[in-house]
PDB file of C-alpha atoms in Angstrom:
ATOM      1  CA  MET C 272       6.424 -21.150 -84.804  1.00  0.00           C
ATOM      2  CA  LEU C 273       5.440 -18.583 -82.168  1.00  0.00           C
ATOM      3  CA  SER C 274       5.383 -14.997 -83.394  1.00  0.00           C
ATOM      4  CA  ASN C 275       7.433 -12.207 -81.853  1.00  0.00           C
ATOM      5  CA  VAL C 276       8.109 -14.029 -78.564  1.00  0.00           C
ATOM      6  CA  LEU C 277       8.602 -11.468 -75.754  1.00  0.00           C
ATOM      7  CA  SER C 278      10.400  -9.060 -78.047  1.00  0.00           C
ATOM      8  CA  ASN C 279       9.768  -6.255 -75.544  1.00  0.00           C
ATOM      9  CA  ALA C 280      11.352  -8.211 -72.691  1.00  0.00           C
ATOM     10  CA  VAL C 281      14.919  -8.663 -73.946  1.00  0.00           C
ATOM     11  CA  VAL C 282      17.459  -9.354 -71.183  1.00  0.00           C
ATOM     12  CA  PHE C 283      20.356 -10.431 -73.454  1.00  0.00           C
ATOM     13  CA  ALA C 284      20.419  -9.990 -77.235  1.00  0.00           C
ATOM     14  CA  GLN C 285      24.009 -11.149 -77.805  1.00  0.00           C
ATOM     15  CA  ALA C 286      25.801 -12.501 -74.770  1.00  0.00           C
ATOM     16  CA  HIS C 287      28.128 -15.259 -73.607  1.00  0.00           C
ATOM     17  CA  PRO C 288      26.259 -18.461 -72.625  1.00  0.00           C
ATOM     18  CA  LEU C 289      27.535 -18.213 -69.046  1.00  0.00           C
ATOM     19  CA  GLU C 290      25.979 -14.756 -68.669  1.00  0.00           C
ATOM     20  CA  VAL C 291      22.623 -16.063 -69.799  1.00  0.00           C
ATOM     21  CA  SER C 292      22.997 -19.156 -67.625  1.00  0.00           C
ATOM     22  CA  ASP C 293      23.744 -17.084 -64.531  1.00  0.00           C
ATOM     23  CA  TYR C 294      20.669 -14.883 -65.014  1.00  0.00           C
ATOM     24  CA  PHE C 295      18.465 -17.886 -65.856  1.00  0.00           C
ATOM     25  CA  SER C 296      19.704 -19.765 -62.791  1.00  0.00           C
ATOM     26  CA  ARG C 297      18.866 -16.848 -60.498  1.00  0.00           C
ATOM     27  CA  HIS C 298      15.468 -15.969 -61.940  1.00  0.00           C
ATOM     28  CA  VAL C 299      14.038 -19.108 -63.548  1.00  0.00           C
ATOM     29  CA  GLY C 300      15.631 -22.248 -62.150  1.00  0.00           C
ATOM     30  CA  HIS C 301      18.992 -23.118 -60.587  1.00  0.00           C
ATOM     31  CA  HIS C 302      21.203 -25.192 -62.849  1.00  0.00           C
ATOM     32  CA  ILE C 303      24.802 -25.805 -63.867  1.00  0.00           C
ATOM     33  CA  LEU C 304      25.831 -25.167 -67.470  1.00  0.00           C
ATOM     34  CA  GLU C 305      28.640 -27.086 -69.168  1.00  0.00           C
ATOM     35  CA  PHE C 306      29.868 -26.890 -72.756  1.00  0.00           C
ATOM     36  CA  ALA C 307      29.399 -30.085 -74.718  1.00  0.00           C
ATOM     37  CA  ASP C 308      32.918 -30.025 -76.169  1.00  0.00           C
ATOM     38  CA  ARG C 309      34.324 -29.252 -72.684  1.00  0.00           C
ATOM     39  CA  VAL C 310      35.931 -26.075 -74.051  1.00  0.00           C
ATOM     40  CA  CYS C 311      34.625 -22.747 -72.808  1.00  0.00           C
ATOM     41  CA  SER C 312      32.586 -21.146 -75.552  1.00  0.00           C
ATOM     42  CA  ARG C 313      33.819 -17.918 -77.116  1.00  0.00           C
ATOM     43  CA  THR C 314      30.551 -17.151 -78.843  1.00  0.00           C
ATOM     44  CA  GLN C 315      28.397 -14.152 -77.971  1.00  0.00           C
ATOM     45  CA  ALA C 316      25.297 -15.647 -79.577  1.00  0.00           C
ATOM     46  CA  SER C 317      23.195 -16.403 -76.475  1.00  0.00           C
ATOM     47  CA  ARG C 318      19.776 -14.742 -76.188  1.00  0.00           C
ATOM     48  CA  LEU C 319      17.304 -14.464 -73.345  1.00  0.00           C
ATOM     49  CA  ASN C 320      13.937 -12.732 -73.091  1.00  0.00           C
ATOM     50  CA  TYR C 321      12.188 -12.856 -69.727  1.00  0.00           C
ATOM     51  CA  ARG C 322       9.101 -11.382 -68.090  1.00  0.00           C
ATOM     52  CA  ASP C 323       7.004 -11.983 -64.980  1.00  0.00           C
ATOM     53  CA  PHE C 324       3.329 -12.245 -65.863  1.00  0.00           C
ATOM     54  CA  ALA C 325       0.638 -12.685 -63.194  1.00  0.00           C
ATOM     55  CA  GLY C 326       2.893 -14.918 -61.102  1.00  0.00           C
ATOM     56  CA  LEU C 327       4.191 -16.896 -64.083  1.00  0.00           C
ATOM     57  CA  GLY C 328       7.745 -16.672 -65.383  1.00  0.00           C
ATOM     58  CA  LEU C 329       7.823 -16.410 -69.180  1.00  0.00           C
ATOM     59  CA  SER C 330      11.105 -16.800 -71.023  1.00  0.00           C
ATOM     60  CA  SER C 331      12.580 -17.474 -74.437  1.00  0.00           C
ATOM     61  CA  ILE C 332      16.155 -18.789 -74.391  1.00  0.00           C
ATOM     62  CA  SER C 333      18.824 -19.782 -76.900  1.00  0.00           C
ATOM     63  CA  TYR C 334      22.440 -20.512 -75.893  1.00  0.00           C
ATOM     64  CA  GLY C 335      23.820 -20.373 -79.438  1.00  0.00           C
ATOM     65  CA  ASP C 336      26.131 -23.285 -78.615  1.00  0.00           C
ATOM     66  CA  LYS C 337      25.787 -26.967 -77.793  1.00  0.00           C
ATOM     67  CA  VAL C 338      25.567 -27.094 -74.013  1.00  0.00           C
ATOM     68  CA  ASN C 339      24.699 -29.502 -71.226  1.00  0.00           C
ATOM     69  CA  VAL C 340      22.566 -28.382 -68.289  1.00  0.00           C
ATOM     70  CA  ARG C 341      22.423 -30.186 -64.949  1.00  0.00           C
ATOM     71  CA  CYS C 342      19.910 -29.542 -62.181  1.00  0.00           C
ATOM     72  CA  PRO C 343      21.706 -30.806 -59.055  1.00  0.00           C
ATOM     73  CA  GLU C 344      18.823 -30.141 -56.666  1.00  0.00           C
ATOM     74  CA  PRO C 345      15.027 -30.249 -56.880  1.00  0.00           C
ATOM     75  CA  ARG C 346      13.358 -27.057 -58.047  1.00  0.00           C
ATOM     76  CA  GLU C 347      10.438 -25.481 -56.211  1.00  0.00           C
ATOM     77  CA  ILE C 348       8.441 -24.734 -59.356  1.00  0.00           C
ATOM     78  CA  TYR C 349       6.830 -26.430 -62.365  1.00  0.00           C
ATOM     79  CA  HIS C 350       8.337 -25.929 -65.818  1.00  0.00           C
ATOM     80  CA  PHE C 351       6.435 -26.039 -69.094  1.00  0.00           C
ATOM     81  CA  GLN C 352       9.071 -26.282 -71.836  1.00  0.00           C
ATOM     82  CA  PHE C 353       8.406 -25.886 -75.554  1.00  0.00           C
ATOM     83  CA  VAL C 354      11.034 -26.278 -78.288  1.00  0.00           C
ATOM     84  CA  ALA C 355      10.625 -23.668 -81.042  1.00  0.00           C
ATOM     85  CA  ARG C 356      13.837 -24.466 -82.980  1.00  0.00           C
ATOM     86  CA  GLY C 357      16.588 -27.075 -82.873  1.00  0.00           C
ATOM     87  CA  GLU C 358      16.291 -29.903 -80.365  1.00  0.00           C
ATOM     88  CA  CYS C 359      16.744 -30.637 -76.679  1.00  0.00           C
ATOM     89  CA  LEU C 360      17.613 -34.013 -75.138  1.00  0.00           C
ATOM     90  CA  TRP C 361      16.146 -34.656 -71.674  1.00  0.00           C
ATOM     91  CA  ARG C 362      17.652 -37.321 -69.416  1.00  0.00           C
ATOM     92  CA  PHE C 363      15.365 -38.602 -66.689  1.00  0.00           C
ATOM     93  CA  PRO C 364      16.479 -41.372 -64.278  1.00  0.00           C
ATOM     94  CA  ASP C 365      14.414 -43.959 -66.174  1.00  0.00           C
ATOM     95  CA  LYS C 366      14.485 -42.707 -69.786  1.00  0.00           C
ATOM     96  CA  ASN C 367      15.725 -40.161 -72.308  1.00  0.00           C
ATOM     97  CA  ILE C 368      13.399 -37.861 -74.255  1.00  0.00           C
ATOM     98  CA  ARG C 369      14.339 -35.860 -77.338  1.00  0.00           C
ATOM     99  CA  LEU C 370      12.184 -32.781 -77.926  1.00  0.00           C
ATOM    100  CA  LEU C 371      11.931 -31.514 -81.487  1.00  0.00           C
ATOM    101  CA  PRO C 372      10.396 -28.270 -82.812  1.00  0.00           C
ATOM    102  CA  GLY C 373       6.739 -28.005 -81.861  1.00  0.00           C
ATOM    103  CA  GLN C 374       7.023 -30.441 -78.952  1.00  0.00           C
ATOM    104  CA  ALA C 375       6.588 -29.725 -75.238  1.00  0.00           C
ATOM    105  CA  LEU C 376       6.628 -31.394 -71.829  1.00  0.00           C
ATOM    106  CA  MET C 377       5.968 -30.598 -68.173  1.00  0.00           C
ATOM    107  CA  VAL C 378       8.698 -30.914 -65.535  1.00  0.00           C
ATOM    108  CA  ASN C 379       7.754 -31.356 -61.872  1.00  0.00           C
ATOM    109  CA  PRO C 380       9.570 -29.615 -59.008  1.00  0.00           C
ATOM    110  CA  CYS C 381      10.984 -32.928 -57.778  1.00  0.00           C
ATOM    111  CA  ASP C 382      12.113 -34.311 -61.162  1.00  0.00           C
ATOM    112  CA  GLN C 383      15.833 -35.073 -61.367  1.00  0.00           C
ATOM    113  CA  VAL C 384      16.883 -34.207 -64.915  1.00  0.00           C
ATOM    114  CA  SER C 385      19.782 -33.155 -67.090  1.00  0.00           C
ATOM    115  CA  LEU C 386      19.557 -31.969 -70.681  1.00  0.00           C
ATOM    116  CA  THR C 387      21.524 -31.086 -73.783  1.00  0.00           C
ATOM    117  CA  TYR C 388      20.703 -28.145 -76.053  1.00  0.00           C
ATOM    118  CA  SER C 389      21.655 -28.273 -79.711  1.00  0.00           C
ATOM    119  CA  ALA C 390      23.548 -25.181 -80.886  1.00  0.00           C
ATOM    120  CA  ASP C 391      20.438 -23.891 -82.673  1.00  0.00           C
ATOM    121  CA  CYS C 392      17.980 -24.803 -79.923  1.00  0.00           C
ATOM    122  CA  GLU C 393      15.481 -22.143 -78.881  1.00  0.00           C
ATOM    123  CA  LYS C 394      12.966 -22.850 -76.136  1.00  0.00           C
ATOM    124  CA  VAL C 395       9.978 -21.115 -74.606  1.00  0.00           C
ATOM    125  CA  ILE C 396       9.735 -21.831 -70.885  1.00  0.00           C
ATOM    126  CA  VAL C 397       6.822 -21.062 -68.574  1.00  0.00           C
ATOM    127  CA  THR C 398       7.426 -21.483 -64.843  1.00  0.00           C
ATOM    128  CA  VAL C 399       4.358 -22.034 -62.659  1.00  0.00           C
ATOM    129  CA  PRO C 400       4.482 -21.890 -58.825  1.00  0.00           C
ATOM    130  CA  PRO C 401       2.886 -24.921 -57.108  1.00  0.00           C
ATOM    131  CA  ALA C 402       0.357 -22.679 -55.330  1.00  0.00           C
ATOM    132  CA  LEU C 403      -1.173 -21.712 -58.687  1.00  0.00           C
ATOM    133  CA  ILE C 404      -1.358 -25.345 -59.823  1.00  0.00           C
ATOM    134  CA  ASN C 405      -2.908 -26.277 -56.466  1.00  0.00           C
ATOM    135  CA  GLU C 406      -5.590 -23.603 -56.713  1.00  0.00           C
ATOM    136  CA  ILE C 407      -6.810 -24.740 -60.128  1.00  0.00           C
ATOM    137  CA  CYS C 408      -6.489 -28.404 -59.179  1.00  0.00           C
ATOM    138  CA  LEU C 409      -8.690 -27.843 -56.129  1.00  0.00           C
ATOM    139  CA  ASP C 410     -11.256 -26.106 -58.285  1.00  0.00           C
ATOM    140  CA  GLN C 411     -11.293 -28.921 -60.851  1.00  0.00           C
ATOM    141  CA  ALA C 412     -10.838 -32.040 -58.725  1.00  0.00           C
ATOM    142  CA  GLY C 413     -11.792 -30.920 -55.223  1.00  0.00           C
ATOM    143  CA  SER C 414      -8.596 -32.167 -53.605  1.00  0.00           C
ATOM    144  CA  LEU C 415      -4.832 -32.397 -53.977  1.00  0.00           C
ATOM    145  CA  PRO C 416      -2.884 -35.673 -54.129  1.00  0.00           C
ATOM    146  CA  ARG C 417      -0.951 -36.263 -50.912  1.00  0.00           C
ATOM    147  CA  GLU C 418       2.397 -36.111 -52.745  1.00  0.00           C
ATOM    148  CA  GLY C 419       1.354 -33.021 -54.696  1.00  0.00           C
ATOM    149  CA  VAL C 420       0.366 -32.702 -58.345  1.00  0.00           C
ATOM    150  CA  LYS C 421       2.720 -34.733 -60.544  1.00  0.00           C
ATOM    151  CA  PHE C 422       2.665 -34.533 -64.325  1.00  0.00           C
ATOM    152  CA  SER C 423       3.819 -37.436 -66.441  1.00  0.00           C
ATOM    153  CA  SER C 424       6.854 -36.903 -68.658  1.00  0.00           C
ATOM    154  CA  ASP C 425       4.802 -37.467 -71.814  1.00  0.00           C
ATOM    155  CA  VAL C 426       5.741 -35.365 -74.831  1.00  0.00           C
ATOM    156  CA  ILE C 427       2.951 -33.317 -76.413  1.00  0.00           C
ATOM    157  CA  ASP C 428       3.243 -32.316 -80.063  1.00  0.00           C
ATOM    158  CA  LEU C 429       1.701 -28.846 -80.112  1.00  0.00           C
ATOM    159  CA  SER C 430       1.854 -28.747 -83.894  1.00  0.00           C
ATOM    160  CA  GLU C 431      -1.021 -31.244 -83.644  1.00  0.00           C
ATOM    161  CA  SER C 432      -2.809 -29.191 -80.977  1.00  0.00           C
ATOM    162  CA  ALA C 433      -3.598 -25.928 -82.728  1.00  0.00           C
ATOM    163  CA  CYS C 434      -5.819 -24.704 -79.884  1.00  0.00           C
ATOM    164  CA  PHE C 435      -3.045 -24.996 -77.282  1.00  0.00           C
ATOM    165  CA  LEU C 436      -0.525 -23.385 -79.628  1.00  0.00           C
ATOM    166  CA  ARG C 437      -2.849 -20.438 -80.271  1.00  0.00           C
ATOM    167  CA  LEU C 438      -3.407 -20.059 -76.521  1.00  0.00           C
ATOM    168  CA  LEU C 439       0.337 -19.978 -75.872  1.00  0.00           C
ATOM    169  CA  ASP C 440       0.823 -17.464 -78.673  1.00  0.00           C
ATOM    170  CA  VAL C 441      -1.935 -15.206 -77.304  1.00  0.00           C
ATOM    171  CA  LEU C 442      -0.551 -15.373 -73.762  1.00  0.00           C
ATOM    172  CA  LEU C 443       2.964 -14.479 -74.913  1.00  0.00           C
ATOM    173  CA  ALA C 444       1.603 -11.641 -77.052  1.00  0.00           C
ATOM    174  CA  GLU C 445      -0.366 -10.281 -74.090  1.00  0.00           C
ATOM    175  CA  ALA C 446       2.716 -10.509 -71.872  1.00  0.00           C
ATOM    176  CA  ASN C 447       4.785  -8.793 -74.539  1.00  0.00           C
ATOM    177  CA  GLY C 448       2.513  -5.760 -74.634  1.00  0.00           C
ATOM    178  CA  SER C 449       1.101  -5.824 -71.121  1.00  0.00           C
ATOM    179  CA  GLU C 450       1.767  -3.016 -68.676  1.00  0.00           C
ATOM    180  CA  LEU C 451       3.139  -3.832 -65.246  1.00  0.00           C
ATOM    181  CA  GLY C 452       0.702  -3.828 -62.356  1.00  0.00           C
ATOM    182  CA  LEU C 453      -2.330  -5.042 -64.320  1.00  0.00           C
ATOM    183  CA  GLU C 454      -2.596  -8.437 -62.654  1.00  0.00           C
ATOM    184  CA  HIS C 455      -6.413  -8.285 -62.624  1.00  0.00           C
ATOM    185  CA  VAL C 456      -6.237  -8.217 -66.439  1.00  0.00           C
ATOM    186  CA  GLN C 457      -3.465 -10.825 -66.668  1.00  0.00           C
ATOM    187  CA  ARG C 458      -4.943 -13.341 -64.217  1.00  0.00           C
ATOM    188  CA  PRO C 459      -7.571 -14.824 -66.596  1.00  0.00           C
ATOM    189  CA  TYR C 460      -4.825 -15.668 -69.116  1.00  0.00           C
ATOM    190  CA  ARG C 461      -2.892 -17.419 -66.358  1.00  0.00           C
ATOM    191  CA  GLU C 462      -5.905 -19.423 -65.235  1.00  0.00           C
ATOM    192  CA  ILE C 463      -6.769 -20.559 -68.765  1.00  0.00           C
ATOM    193  CA  LEU C 464      -3.189 -21.685 -69.377  1.00  0.00           C
ATOM    194  CA  ILE C 465      -2.984 -23.687 -66.141  1.00  0.00           C
ATOM    195  CA  ARG C 466      -6.333 -25.351 -66.815  1.00  0.00           C
ATOM    196  CA  LYS C 467      -5.087 -26.238 -70.279  1.00  0.00           C
ATOM    197  CA  LEU C 468      -1.876 -27.715 -68.860  1.00  0.00           C
ATOM    198  CA  LEU C 469      -3.863 -29.864 -66.437  1.00  0.00           C
ATOM    199  CA  HIS C 470      -6.087 -31.014 -69.288  1.00  0.00           C
ATOM    200  CA  GLN C 471      -3.355 -31.532 -71.894  1.00  0.00           C
ATOM    201  CA  PHE C 472      -0.744 -33.361 -69.798  1.00  0.00           C
ATOM    202  CA  SER C 473      -1.413 -36.593 -67.918  1.00  0.00           C
ATOM    203  CA  SER C 474      -1.125 -36.305 -64.131  1.00  0.00           C
ATOM    204  CA  ASN C 475      -2.111 -37.976 -60.867  1.00  0.00           C
ATOM    205  CA  ILE C 476      -5.274 -35.875 -60.540  1.00  0.00           C
ATOM    206  CA  ALA C 477      -8.611 -37.645 -60.496  1.00  0.00           C
ATOM    207  CA  SER C 478     -11.278 -35.740 -62.404  1.00  0.00           C
ATOM    208  CA  GLU C 479     -14.899 -35.353 -61.329  1.00  0.00           C
ATOM    209  CA  HIS C 480     -15.900 -36.731 -64.740  1.00  0.00           C
ATOM    210  CA  ASP C 481     -14.054 -39.965 -63.947  1.00  0.00           C
ATOM    211  CA  LEU C 482     -15.758 -40.164 -60.567  1.00  0.00           C
ATOM    212  CA  HIS C 483     -19.232 -39.691 -62.015  1.00  0.00           C
ATOM    213  CA  ALA C 484     -18.506 -42.322 -64.629  1.00  0.00           C
ATOM    214  CA  ASN C 485     -16.964 -44.886 -62.278  1.00  0.00           C
ATOM    215  CA  ASP C 486     -18.477 -44.430 -58.825  1.00  0.00           C
ATOM    216  CA  PRO C 487     -21.731 -42.454 -58.440  1.00  0.00           C
ATOM    217  CA  SER C 488     -22.001 -43.483 -54.791  1.00  0.00           C
ATOM    218  CA  PHE C 489     -18.679 -41.813 -54.002  1.00  0.00           C
ATOM    219  CA  CYS C 490     -19.898 -38.670 -55.765  1.00  0.00           C
ATOM    220  CA  HIS C 491     -22.764 -38.679 -53.252  1.00  0.00           C
ATOM    221  CA  LEU C 492     -20.206 -38.472 -50.432  1.00  0.00           C
ATOM    222  CA  LEU C 493     -18.429 -35.574 -52.146  1.00  0.00           C
ATOM    223  CA  ALA C 494     -21.736 -33.741 -52.569  1.00  0.00           C
ATOM    224  CA  TYR C 495     -22.496 -34.277 -48.870  1.00  0.00           C
ATOM    225  CA  ILE C 496     -19.134 -32.767 -47.910  1.00  0.00           C
ATOM    226  CA  GLU C 497     -19.767 -29.771 -50.153  1.00  0.00           C
ATOM    227  CA  THR C 498     -23.240 -29.202 -48.707  1.00  0.00           C
ATOM    228  CA  ASN C 499     -21.975 -29.443 -45.123  1.00  0.00           C
ATOM    229  CA  ILE C 500     -18.579 -27.852 -45.667  1.00  0.00           C
ATOM    230  CA  ARG C 501     -18.677 -25.750 -42.466  1.00  0.00           C
ATOM    231  CA  ALA C 502     -19.632 -28.695 -40.248  1.00  0.00           C
ATOM    232  CA  ASP C 503     -17.192 -30.787 -38.230  1.00  0.00           C
ATOM    233  CA  LEU C 504     -17.363 -33.830 -40.482  1.00  0.00           C
ATOM    234  CA  SER C 505     -15.959 -37.187 -39.400  1.00  0.00           C
ATOM    235  CA  VAL C 506     -15.108 -40.386 -41.236  1.00  0.00           C
ATOM    236  CA  GLU C 507     -17.792 -42.175 -39.233  1.00  0.00           C
ATOM    237  CA  GLU C 508     -20.419 -39.698 -40.426  1.00  0.00           C
ATOM    238  CA  LEU C 509     -19.348 -40.182 -44.045  1.00  0.00           C
ATOM    239  CA  ALA C 510     -19.525 -43.940 -43.627  1.00  0.00           C
ATOM    240  CA  GLN C 511     -23.077 -43.626 -42.287  1.00  0.00           C
ATOM    241  CA  VAL C 512     -24.103 -41.326 -45.153  1.00  0.00           C
ATOM    242  CA  GLY C 513     -22.625 -43.685 -47.738  1.00  0.00           C
ATOM    243  CA  ASN C 514     -23.860 -46.811 -45.942  1.00  0.00           C
ATOM    244  CA  VAL C 515     -20.352 -48.280 -46.043  1.00  0.00           C
ATOM    245  CA  SER C 516     -17.634 -49.103 -43.515  1.00  0.00           C
ATOM    246  CA  THR C 517     -15.085 -46.516 -42.371  1.00  0.00           C
ATOM    247  CA  ARG C 518     -12.416 -48.675 -43.997  1.00  0.00           C
ATOM    248  CA  THR C 519     -14.234 -48.332 -47.324  1.00  0.00           C
ATOM    249  CA  VAL C 520     -14.342 -44.548 -46.909  1.00  0.00           C
ATOM    250  CA  TYR C 521     -10.566 -44.484 -46.403  1.00  0.00           C
ATOM    251  CA  ASN C 522     -10.059 -46.752 -49.421  1.00  0.00           C
ATOM    252  CA  LEU C 523     -12.260 -44.604 -51.662  1.00  0.00           C
ATOM    253  CA  PHE C 524     -10.382 -41.391 -50.905  1.00  0.00           C
ATOM    254  CA  ALA C 525      -7.060 -43.171 -51.302  1.00  0.00           C
ATOM    255  CA  LYS C 526      -8.172 -44.614 -54.651  1.00  0.00           C
ATOM    256  CA  TYR C 527      -9.498 -41.408 -56.214  1.00  0.00           C
ATOM    257  CA  PHE C 528      -7.482 -38.653 -54.543  1.00  0.00           C
ATOM    258  CA  SER C 529      -4.503 -40.317 -52.839  1.00  0.00           C
ATOM    259  CA  VAL C 530      -5.413 -38.571 -49.572  1.00  0.00           C
ATOM    260  CA  THR C 531      -7.148 -39.418 -46.327  1.00  0.00           C
ATOM    261  CA  PRO C 532     -10.766 -38.300 -45.839  1.00  0.00           C
ATOM    262  CA  LYS C 533      -9.596 -35.875 -43.134  1.00  0.00           C
ATOM    263  CA  LEU C 534      -7.077 -34.199 -45.450  1.00  0.00           C
ATOM    264  CA  PHE C 535      -9.644 -34.028 -48.272  1.00  0.00           C
ATOM    265  CA  ILE C 536     -12.138 -32.289 -45.967  1.00  0.00           C
ATOM    266  CA  LYS C 537      -9.501 -29.796 -44.786  1.00  0.00           C
ATOM    267  CA  GLN C 538      -8.511 -28.967 -48.357  1.00  0.00           C
ATOM    268  CA  ALA C 539     -12.163 -28.599 -49.360  1.00  0.00           C
ATOM    269  CA  LYS C 540     -12.752 -26.247 -46.420  1.00  0.00           C
ATOM    270  CA  LEU C 541      -9.743 -24.123 -47.371  1.00  0.00           C
ATOM    271  CA  LYS C 542     -10.948 -23.938 -50.965  1.00  0.00           C
ATOM    272  CA  SER C 543     -14.460 -22.865 -49.955  1.00  0.00           C
ATOM    273  CA  LEU C 544     -13.102 -20.404 -47.395  1.00  0.00           C
ATOM    274  CA  ARG C 545     -10.889 -18.839 -50.050  1.00  0.00           C
ATOM    275  CA  GLU C 546     -13.896 -18.389 -52.311  1.00  0.00           C
ATOM    276  CA  ASP C 547     -15.658 -16.568 -49.473  1.00  0.00           C
ATOM    277  CA  LEU C 548     -12.659 -14.300 -48.858  1.00  0.00           C
ATOM    278  CA  ALA C 549     -12.288 -13.474 -52.542  1.00  0.00           C
ATOM    279  CA  GLY C 550     -16.004 -13.198 -53.242  1.00  0.00           C
ATOM    280  CA  GLY C 551     -18.649 -10.639 -52.494  1.00  0.00           C
ATOM    281  CA  LYS C 552     -19.806 -11.831 -49.086  1.00  0.00           C
ATOM    282  CA  ALA C 553     -19.702  -9.407 -46.163  1.00  0.00           C
ATOM    283  CA  ILE C 554     -16.698 -10.591 -44.150  1.00  0.00           C
ATOM    284  CA  ARG C 555     -15.327  -8.436 -41.354  1.00  0.00           C
ATOM    285  CA  ASN C 556     -12.071 -10.315 -40.765  1.00  0.00           C
ATOM    286  CA  VAL C 557     -10.226 -13.561 -41.415  1.00  0.00           C
ATOM    287  CA  THR C 558     -10.617 -14.854 -37.854  1.00  0.00           C
ATOM    288  CA  GLU C 559     -14.399 -14.779 -38.134  1.00  0.00           C
ATOM    289  CA  VAL C 560     -14.551 -16.845 -41.304  1.00  0.00           C
ATOM    290  CA  ALA C 561     -11.816 -19.243 -40.132  1.00  0.00           C
ATOM    291  CA  LEU C 562     -13.759 -20.061 -36.967  1.00  0.00           C
ATOM    292  CA  ASP C 563     -16.927 -20.443 -39.041  1.00  0.00           C
ATOM    293  CA  TYR C 564     -15.192 -23.245 -40.960  1.00  0.00           C
ATOM    294  CA  GLY C 565     -13.922 -24.887 -37.778  1.00  0.00           C
ATOM    295  CA  PHE C 566     -10.285 -23.726 -37.882  1.00  0.00           C
ATOM    296  CA  THR C 567      -9.570 -23.003 -34.231  1.00  0.00           C
ATOM    297  CA  HIS C 568      -5.760 -22.998 -34.423  1.00  0.00           C
ATOM    298  CA  LEU C 569      -5.353 -19.775 -36.386  1.00  0.00           C
ATOM    299  CA  GLY C 570      -1.574 -19.965 -36.783  1.00  0.00           C
ATOM    300  CA  ARG C 571      -1.726 -23.436 -38.302  1.00  0.00           C
ATOM    301  CA  PHE C 572      -4.671 -22.361 -40.452  1.00  0.00           C
ATOM    302  CA  SER C 573      -2.722 -19.419 -41.919  1.00  0.00           C
ATOM    303  CA  SER C 574       0.280 -21.662 -42.576  1.00  0.00           C
ATOM    304  CA  ASP C 575      -1.825 -24.313 -44.367  1.00  0.00           C
ATOM    305  CA  TYR C 576      -3.609 -21.631 -46.385  1.00  0.00           C
ATOM    306  CA  ARG C 577      -0.362 -20.029 -47.508  1.00  0.00           C
ATOM    307  CA  LYS C 578       1.148 -23.388 -48.448  1.00  0.00           C
ATOM    308  CA  MET C 579      -1.857 -24.201 -50.612  1.00  0.00           C
ATOM    309  CA  PHE C 580      -2.505 -20.821 -52.243  1.00  0.00           C
ATOM    310  CA  GLY C 581       0.810 -18.989 -52.039  1.00  0.00           C
ATOM    311  CA  GLU C 582      -0.522 -16.094 -49.944  1.00  0.00           C
ATOM    312  CA  LEU C 583      -1.955 -15.398 -46.507  1.00  0.00           C
ATOM    313  CA  PRO C 584      -5.748 -15.326 -46.065  1.00  0.00           C
ATOM    314  CA  SER C 585      -5.494 -11.670 -45.055  1.00  0.00           C
ATOM    315  CA  GLU C 586      -3.873 -10.927 -48.425  1.00  0.00           C
ATOM    316  CA  THR C 587      -6.756 -12.606 -50.259  1.00  0.00           C
ATOM    317  CA  LEU C 588      -9.248 -10.515 -48.302  1.00  0.00           C
ATOM    318  CA  GLN C 589      -7.277  -7.310 -48.800  1.00  0.00           C
ATOM    319  CA  ARG C 590      -7.097  -7.839 -52.560  1.00  0.00           C
ATOM    320  CA  ARG C 591     -10.901  -8.169 -52.720  1.00  0.00           C
ATOM    321  CA  ARG C 592     -11.223  -4.789 -51.040  1.00  0.00           C
TER     322      ARG C 592
END
């Protein structure tokens, strides 16, 4: 279904399933592999192609045997998984999902799952660090849910979504022929894919379109925050601007973003500050711009920034230079 998947990134062409499992567990996601018939496989039919691409992990895997995979602990990364051949049975705590060729789903870092590969199953897996999801989510929605971005476990049939399938094919082809160290060329592909994932799969993210459609008055509050992003904004000030009670302000942010107004404002400040660091404005140092946005505890500021964007603010500034 996908052409020539990572053919220049072969890790194992013919190997024992345990060899592939060990490498996959160390580089993609920790798991425990068991053979479905409880007898150690003697086949050397496992294949694995793997490449890092602009912070994403791209892999194509086939065990060549019917195997069970358990994930005993939460992962720290999102998984997009697409079945190219065979089938894969996913077991979530509340339901089972069988993925057939052409189907895909998103797996959250905290999801507790186990799965069974058919002997002929071949999957394409894209791992996405939370910091990259957070960055695009902030750009699209303006805030992050308090519990983090969570995708639903809905199955998407990509054979009915030709645009997404073409995008995935183009990204894999670019990764297959891309030279190392060209992240400035690779980054747009990454951003388009993540935006497509956020659009294609249901999640707990409120969109600005929904806000405009459902609550124009709340959009006025968001516009006020954006206009006065460097100011020391309070809940009381927002209540006065919106001509509502402070309780209503709290309820609105909880309803649309699952965060407090204070956390929303901090996230919005960090997003705007990052745009300044990465943009063309004349900035002498990180301390200057942090203080301009009202971050007086610089150690905590750097920690919050790194948690949200996966790098220190100084690294963002250095990359711009």
